[in-house]
């Protein structure tokens, strides 16, 4: 059997021994690198466990087979490790960023984020990437010597700017942290963080096709007409004529995965080989990403994303969920602002310490953002069921 290809470490790979360290100095582990330790702390965090019951596209109770933020994050990490390994990058740093990239998401996915951002506009707004930084630097409170997880600079940098440099008006949660720990937001992130960002694109484009088919939002014939997807279906039909439908779908979509992953590896390998990049910091100073899709595949992915936007993210069934989820967040925020004594007991010290409405609003935002879908629904039913025309969630989801 041929051994899997394992390239030598790249010159631009993050080296644990050269990490810029942690905000609070710690004795390093005798048997885990600093990036492995970051990954493990993320996996053991409360916020990571809560992703199990946070929406990806469908509200969690709609079906056990649909992706949640947790299963999505695991899939992103798997794709990211594959790409990172093929490029000779640091797989542990890549995995840490991939696993943590959605920690800041609200209940009900982007719908909840949109609602909370609108409600928080007078108090500095809301952004899920910035909230992930807030979670891992402040809100996780388990360790004796520090708040948060005390992750390395490289992991924090990757969370803050895996999608590229962050400029202009910063979300308050990010501005608050970088005021005491400079993450060099004006530069690109490490190659490992860039891999995590594209692995996110690969994972959601693929699994949203799968979930949309399972939900009956569109059919096999429609997706088989899409670029990238169509040739994969055609290859399966040539190789396995008459294959049972579920196996046919799986075989086609796993090939879609393969096409995207191979394209990123080949394109990025060529970019890295053609650039003068003697070390990891040179990636940050380059002024453009080194991990990319080819222009042709990126164009084709645009058609896939447009299809998913129209047929899935804005499908009538999903839009009903979005509207009703927005009602829940819209009701919970003013309720807790008016009655902060209903926040958990361990939050009451922070409530008493809040010096103004903005500080209180940020506490309320932290609490709501941390909720799972089902906990938000339970709190809505407990505190607001029957008020102002808003019924319990089972009633809201009818129709």
Coordinates of C-alpha atoms in Angstrom, one line a residue:
X1 CA 0.0 0.0 0.0
X2 CA 1.3 3.4 -0.9
X3 CA 1.9 5.7 2.1
X4 CA 0.0 9.0 2.1
X5 CA 1.9 12.0 0.8
X6 CA 3.4 13.9 3.7
X7 CA 5.3 17.0 2.6
X8 CA 8.1 18.4 4.6
X9 CA 7.1 21.4 6.8
X10 CA 6.8 24.6 4.8
X11 CA 9.0 27.6 5.5
X12 CA 5.8 29.5 6.2
X13 CA 4.4 27.1 8.7
X14 CA 3.8 28.4 12.2
X15 CA 6.4 27.0 14.6
X16 CA 5.2 26.4 18.1
X17 CA 8.7 27.2 19.4
X18 CA 8.4 30.7 17.8
X19 CA 4.9 31.5 19.1
X20 CA 4.4 35.0 20.3
X21 CA 3.0 33.4 23.5
X22 CA 0.0 34.0 25.7
X23 CA -1.2 37.2 27.3
X24 CA -0.7 35.5 30.7
X25 CA 2.5 33.6 30.8
X26 CA 2.2 29.9 31.6
X27 CA 4.5 27.0 31.9
X28 CA 4.3 25.0 28.7
X29 CA 3.2 21.4 28.5
X30 CA 5.8 18.6 28.5
X31 CA 4.0 16.6 25.8
X32 CA 1.7 19.0 23.9
X33 CA 2.7 22.0 21.7
X34 CA 1.2 25.3 22.5
X35 CA -1.2 25.0 19.5
X36 CA -2.3 21.5 20.5
X37 CA -3.0 23.0 23.9
X38 CA -5.1 25.7 22.3
X39 CA -7.1 23.2 20.4
X40 CA -7.7 21.1 23.4
X41 CA -8.9 24.1 25.5
X42 CA -11.3 25.0 22.7
X43 CA -12.8 21.5 22.6
X44 CA -13.2 21.4 26.4
X45 CA -14.8 24.9 26.5
X46 CA -18.5 25.5 27.4
X47 CA -19.0 27.5 24.3
X48 CA -17.9 24.7 22.1
X49 CA -20.3 22.3 23.7
X50 CA -23.2 24.7 23.2
X51 CA -22.6 24.6 19.4
X52 CA -24.4 21.3 19.4
X53 CA -27.7 23.1 19.8
X54 CA -27.1 26.2 17.6
X55 CA -28.5 26.5 14.2
X56 CA -26.5 26.2 11.0
X57 CA -29.5 26.8 8.6
X58 CA -32.3 24.8 10.1
X59 CA -33.5 25.2 13.7
X60 CA -32.0 22.3 15.6
X61 CA -35.2 20.5 16.4
X62 CA -36.2 20.4 12.7
X63 CA -34.3 17.1 12.1
X64 CA -31.5 15.1 13.6
X65 CA -29.7 14.8 10.3
X66 CA -29.2 18.5 9.6
X67 CA -26.0 20.2 10.5
X68 CA -25.6 22.2 13.6
X69 CA -22.8 24.7 14.4
X70 CA -21.0 21.9 16.2
X71 CA -21.1 19.3 13.3
X72 CA -20.2 22.1 10.9
X73 CA -17.2 23.2 13.0
X74 CA -15.9 19.6 13.1
X75 CA -16.3 19.2 9.3
X76 CA -14.4 22.5 8.8
X77 CA -11.6 21.3 11.1
X78 CA -11.3 18.0 9.1
X79 CA -11.1 19.8 5.8
X80 CA -8.7 22.4 7.2
X81 CA -6.3 19.6 8.6
X82 CA -6.3 17.9 5.2
X83 CA -5.3 21.1 3.3
X84 CA -2.9 22.2 6.0
X85 CA -1.1 18.9 6.0
X86 CA -0.9 18.8 2.2
X87 CA 0.7 22.3 2.2
X88 CA 3.2 21.4 5.0
X89 CA 1.5 23.9 7.4
X90 CA 0.9 23.5 11.2
X91 CA -2.2 21.3 11.4
X92 CA -2.8 21.9 15.1
X93 CA -3.0 25.7 14.7
X94 CA -5.2 25.3 11.7
X95 CA -7.5 23.0 13.6
X96 CA -7.7 25.3 16.6
X97 CA -8.8 28.2 14.5
X98 CA -11.3 26.0 12.5
X99 CA -12.9 24.6 15.7
X100 CA -13.2 28.0 17.3
X101 CA -14.3 30.1 14.3
X102 CA -18.0 29.9 15.1
X103 CA -17.9 30.1 18.9
X104 CA -19.4 33.6 18.8
X105 CA -22.5 32.7 16.9
X106 CA -25.9 33.5 18.4
X107 CA -28.9 31.1 18.6
X108 CA -30.6 30.8 15.3
X109 CA -27.5 31.3 13.2
X110 CA -27.1 34.5 11.1
X111 CA -30.8 35.3 11.8
X112 CA -30.1 35.7 15.5
X113 CA -26.9 37.6 14.7
X114 CA -28.7 40.1 12.5
X115 CA -31.4 40.7 15.1
X116 CA -28.8 41.1 17.9
X117 CA -26.7 43.4 15.9
X118 CA -29.7 45.6 15.2
X119 CA -30.7 45.7 18.8
X120 CA -27.1 46.5 19.8
X121 CA -26.5 49.3 17.3
X122 CA -26.9 52.0 20.0
X123 CA -24.3 50.1 22.2
X124 CA -21.5 49.2 19.7
X125 CA -23.2 46.6 17.5
X126 CA -22.6 42.8 17.5
X127 CA -20.3 40.7 15.3
X128 CA -19.9 36.9 15.8
X129 CA -16.2 36.9 15.0
X130 CA -15.5 39.6 17.6
X131 CA -17.8 37.7 20.0
X132 CA -15.6 34.6 19.6
X133 CA -12.6 36.7 20.7
X134 CA -14.7 37.9 23.7
X135 CA -15.6 34.3 24.6
X136 CA -12.1 32.9 24.5
X137 CA -10.5 36.0 26.3
X138 CA -13.1 36.9 28.9
X139 CA -16.4 34.9 29.1
X140 CA -15.1 31.4 29.6
X141 CA -14.3 31.5 33.3
X142 CA -12.9 28.2 34.5
X143 CA -9.2 28.8 35.2
X144 CA -7.7 30.1 38.4
X145 CA -5.2 32.5 36.9
X146 CA -7.1 34.2 34.1
X147 CA -10.4 34.7 32.4
X148 CA -11.0 33.1 29.0
X149 CA -8.8 30.3 27.6
X150 CA -5.5 32.3 27.5
X151 CA -4.9 31.1 23.9
X152 CA -1.7 31.9 22.0
X153 CA -1.3 35.1 20.0
X154 CA -1.4 33.1 16.7
X155 CA -4.8 31.4 17.5
X156 CA -6.3 34.7 18.6
X157 CA -5.0 36.4 15.5
X158 CA -6.5 33.6 13.4
X159 CA -9.9 34.1 15.0
X160 CA -9.9 37.8 14.6
X161 CA -8.8 38.0 11.0
X162 CA -9.1 34.6 9.3
X163 CA -11.3 36.4 6.7
X164 CA -8.6 39.0 6.0
X165 CA -7.4 42.3 7.6
X166 CA -9.9 44.0 9.9
X167 CA -10.0 47.8 9.3
X168 CA -12.4 50.7 9.9
X169 CA -14.6 50.9 13.0
X170 CA -14.0 47.8 15.0
X171 CA -16.7 45.9 16.8
X172 CA -16.5 46.9 20.5
X173 CA -15.7 43.3 21.6
X174 CA -12.6 43.2 19.4
X175 CA -11.6 46.8 20.0
X176 CA -11.7 46.2 23.8
X177 CA -9.3 43.3 23.5
X178 CA -6.8 44.6 21.0
X179 CA -6.4 47.7 23.2
X180 CA -4.4 45.5 25.6
X181 CA -3.1 42.8 23.2
X182 CA -2.2 43.9 19.7
X183 CA -3.3 41.3 17.1
X184 CA -2.0 43.4 14.2
X185 CA -5.4 43.6 12.6
X186 CA -4.2 45.6 9.6
X187 CA -2.3 42.5 8.2
X188 CA -3.4 39.2 6.8
X189 CA -3.4 36.2 9.2
X190 CA -1.2 33.2 9.1
X191 CA -1.5 30.7 6.3
X192 CA -3.0 28.3 8.8
X193 CA -5.9 30.7 9.6
X194 CA -6.4 31.4 5.9
X195 CA -6.8 27.6 5.4
X196 CA -9.4 27.6 8.1
X197 CA -11.4 30.3 6.3
X198 CA -11.5 28.5 3.0
X199 CA -12.2 25.2 4.7
X200 CA -15.3 27.0 6.1
X201 CA -16.4 27.9 2.6
X202 CA -15.8 24.3 1.4
X203 CA -17.7 22.7 4.2
X204 CA -20.8 24.9 4.1
X205 CA -21.1 24.9 0.3
X206 CA -21.0 21.1 0.4
X207 CA -23.1 20.3 3.4
X208 CA -25.8 22.9 2.6
X209 CA -26.3 21.2 -0.7
X210 CA -26.7 17.9 1.2
X211 CA -29.1 19.4 3.8
X212 CA -31.1 21.3 1.2
X213 CA -31.7 18.0 -0.7
X214 CA -32.6 16.1 2.4
X215 CA -35.1 18.9 3.4
X216 CA -36.7 18.8 -0.1
X217 CA -35.9 22.4 -0.8
X218 CA -34.6 21.5 -4.2
X219 CA -34.1 18.3 -6.2
X220 CA -31.2 16.2 -7.6
X221 CA -31.9 17.5 -11.1
X222 CA -31.6 21.1 -10.0
X223 CA -28.2 20.6 -8.3
X224 CA -27.0 18.4 -11.1
X225 CA -27.3 21.4 -13.4
X226 CA -24.9 23.4 -11.3
X227 CA -21.2 23.9 -12.2
X228 CA -18.8 21.7 -10.2
X229 CA -21.8 19.6 -8.9
X230 CA -23.1 18.5 -12.4
X231 CA -19.8 16.9 -13.5
X232 CA -19.6 15.0 -10.2
X233 CA -23.1 13.6 -10.7
X234 CA -22.2 12.7 -14.3
X235 CA -19.1 10.9 -13.2
X236 CA -21.0 8.8 -10.6
X237 CA -23.7 7.9 -13.2
X238 CA -21.0 6.8 -15.6
X239 CA -19.2 4.7 -13.0
X240 CA -22.2 3.3 -11.1
X241 CA -25.2 3.3 -13.5
X242 CA -28.5 2.8 -11.7
X243 CA -27.0 3.5 -8.2
X244 CA -29.5 3.8 -5.4
X245 CA -30.4 7.5 -4.9
X246 CA -28.9 8.1 -1.5
X247 CA -25.7 6.5 -2.4
X248 CA -25.6 8.4 -5.7
X249 CA -26.0 11.7 -3.8
X250 CA -23.3 10.8 -1.3
X251 CA -20.9 9.7 -4.1
X252 CA -21.5 12.9 -6.1
X253 CA -21.2 15.3 -3.1
X254 CA -18.1 13.7 -1.8
X255 CA -16.6 14.3 -5.2
X256 CA -17.6 18.0 -5.0
X257 CA -15.7 18.1 -1.7
X258 CA -12.7 16.6 -3.4
X259 CA -12.8 19.1 -6.3
X260 CA -12.8 22.1 -3.9
X261 CA -10.1 20.7 -1.7
X262 CA -7.8 19.8 -4.6
X263 CA -8.3 23.2 -6.2
X264 CA -7.3 25.0 -3.0
X265 CA -4.2 22.8 -2.5
X266 CA -3.0 23.1 -6.1
X267 CA -3.7 26.9 -6.3
X268 CA -2.2 27.7 -3.0
X269 CA 0.9 25.5 -3.5
X270 CA 1.6 27.5 -6.7
X271 CA 1.1 30.9 -5.0
X272 CA 3.4 29.9 -2.2
X273 CA 6.1 28.6 -4.6
X274 CA 5.9 31.8 -6.6
X275 CA 6.2 34.2 -3.7
X276 CA 9.3 35.2 -1.7
X277 CA 8.1 33.9 1.6
X278 CA 11.1 32.9 3.8
X279 CA 9.0 32.5 7.1
X280 CA 5.6 32.7 8.6
X281 CA 5.6 36.5 9.2
X282 CA 6.2 37.1 5.5
X283 CA 2.7 35.8 4.8
X284 CA 1.3 38.5 7.1
X285 CA 3.3 41.2 5.3
X286 CA 2.5 40.0 1.7
X287 CA -0.6 42.1 1.3
X288 CA -2.7 39.4 -0.2
X289 CA -3.8 35.9 0.8
X290 CA -1.7 32.9 -0.1
X291 CA -4.5 30.4 0.4
X292 CA -7.1 30.7 -2.4
X293 CA -9.4 29.0 -4.9
X294 CA -8.4 29.2 -8.6
X295 CA -10.3 32.1 -10.4
X296 CA -12.3 29.5 -12.4
X297 CA -13.5 27.5 -9.4
X298 CA -14.2 30.7 -7.5
X299 CA -16.4 31.8 -10.3
X300 CA -18.2 28.5 -10.4
X301 CA -18.7 28.6 -6.6
X302 CA -20.4 31.9 -7.1
X303 CA -23.1 30.1 -9.1
X304 CA -23.5 27.5 -6.4
X305 CA -23.7 30.1 -3.6
X306 CA -26.3 32.1 -5.6
X307 CA -28.4 28.9 -6.0
X308 CA -28.2 28.1 -2.3
X309 CA -29.1 31.7 -1.4
X310 CA -32.2 31.6 -3.6
X311 CA -33.4 28.0 -3.0
X312 CA -32.3 27.4 0.6
X313 CA -31.4 30.5 2.6
X314 CA -34.4 32.4 1.3
X315 CA -36.7 29.4 0.8
X316 CA -40.2 30.1 2.2
X317 CA -39.8 27.4 4.9
X318 CA -36.5 28.9 6.1
X319 CA -37.8 32.5 5.9
X320 CA -40.7 31.5 8.2
X321 CA -38.2 30.2 10.7
X322 CA -36.1 33.3 10.3
X323 CA -39.0 35.7 11.0
X324 CA -40.1 33.8 14.0
X325 CA -36.6 33.4 15.4
X326 CA -36.2 37.1 15.1
X327 CA -39.3 37.6 17.2
X328 CA -37.7 35.6 20.0
X329 CA -34.5 37.6 20.0
X330 CA -36.4 40.9 19.6
X331 CA -38.4 40.0 22.7
X332 CA -35.6 38.6 24.9
X333 CA -33.3 41.6 24.6
X334 CA -35.7 44.3 26.0
X335 CA -36.9 41.9 28.6
X336 CA -33.5 41.4 30.1
X337 CA -32.6 45.1 29.7
X338 CA -35.7 46.0 31.8
X339 CA -35.3 43.1 34.2
X340 CA -31.6 42.2 34.5
X341 CA -32.4 40.4 37.8
X342 CA -33.5 37.6 35.5
X343 CA -30.0 37.0 34.3
X344 CA -28.2 34.1 36.0
X345 CA -27.2 34.5 39.6
X346 CA -23.5 34.4 38.8
X347 CA -24.0 37.3 36.4
X348 CA -25.5 39.6 39.1
X349 CA -22.1 40.9 40.3
X350 CA -21.5 42.1 36.7
X351 CA -25.0 43.6 36.6
X352 CA -24.4 45.6 39.8
X353 CA -21.0 46.7 38.4
X354 CA -22.4 48.0 35.2
X355 CA -22.1 51.8 35.3
X356 CA -24.4 52.7 32.4
X357 CA -26.9 51.3 29.9
X358 CA -24.2 50.4 27.4
X359 CA -22.4 48.1 29.9
X360 CA -25.7 46.5 30.8
X361 CA -26.6 46.0 27.1
X362 CA -23.3 44.3 26.5
X363 CA -23.9 41.9 29.4
X364 CA -27.4 41.1 28.0
X365 CA -25.9 40.7 24.5
X366 CA -23.3 38.2 25.9
X367 CA -26.0 36.2 27.6
X368 CA -28.3 36.0 24.6
X369 CA -25.4 35.3 22.2
X370 CA -24.4 32.4 24.4
X371 CA -27.8 30.8 24.3
X372 CA -28.5 27.6 22.3
X373 CA -31.6 27.6 20.1
X374 CA -33.5 25.5 22.6
X375 CA -32.5 27.5 25.6
X376 CA -33.6 30.7 23.9
X377 CA -36.9 29.1 23.1
X378 CA -37.3 28.0 26.6
X379 CA -36.5 31.4 28.1
X380 CA -38.9 33.0 25.6
X381 CA -41.7 30.6 26.6
X382 CA -40.9 31.1 30.3
X383 CA -40.7 34.8 30.4
X384 CA -42.7 36.0 27.4
X385 CA -45.2 33.3 26.4
X386 CA -48.5 35.0 25.6
X387 CA -47.2 38.5 25.8
X388 CA -47.5 41.1 23.1
X389 CA -48.8 38.6 20.6
X390 CA -45.7 36.3 20.9
X391 CA -46.6 32.8 21.7
X392 CA -44.6 29.8 22.8
X393 CA -42.1 28.4 20.3
X394 CA -44.3 25.4 19.2
X395 CA -47.0 27.9 18.4
X396 CA -44.6 30.2 16.6
X397 CA -43.3 27.3 14.4
X398 CA -46.7 26.3 13.1
X399 CA -47.7 27.4 9.7

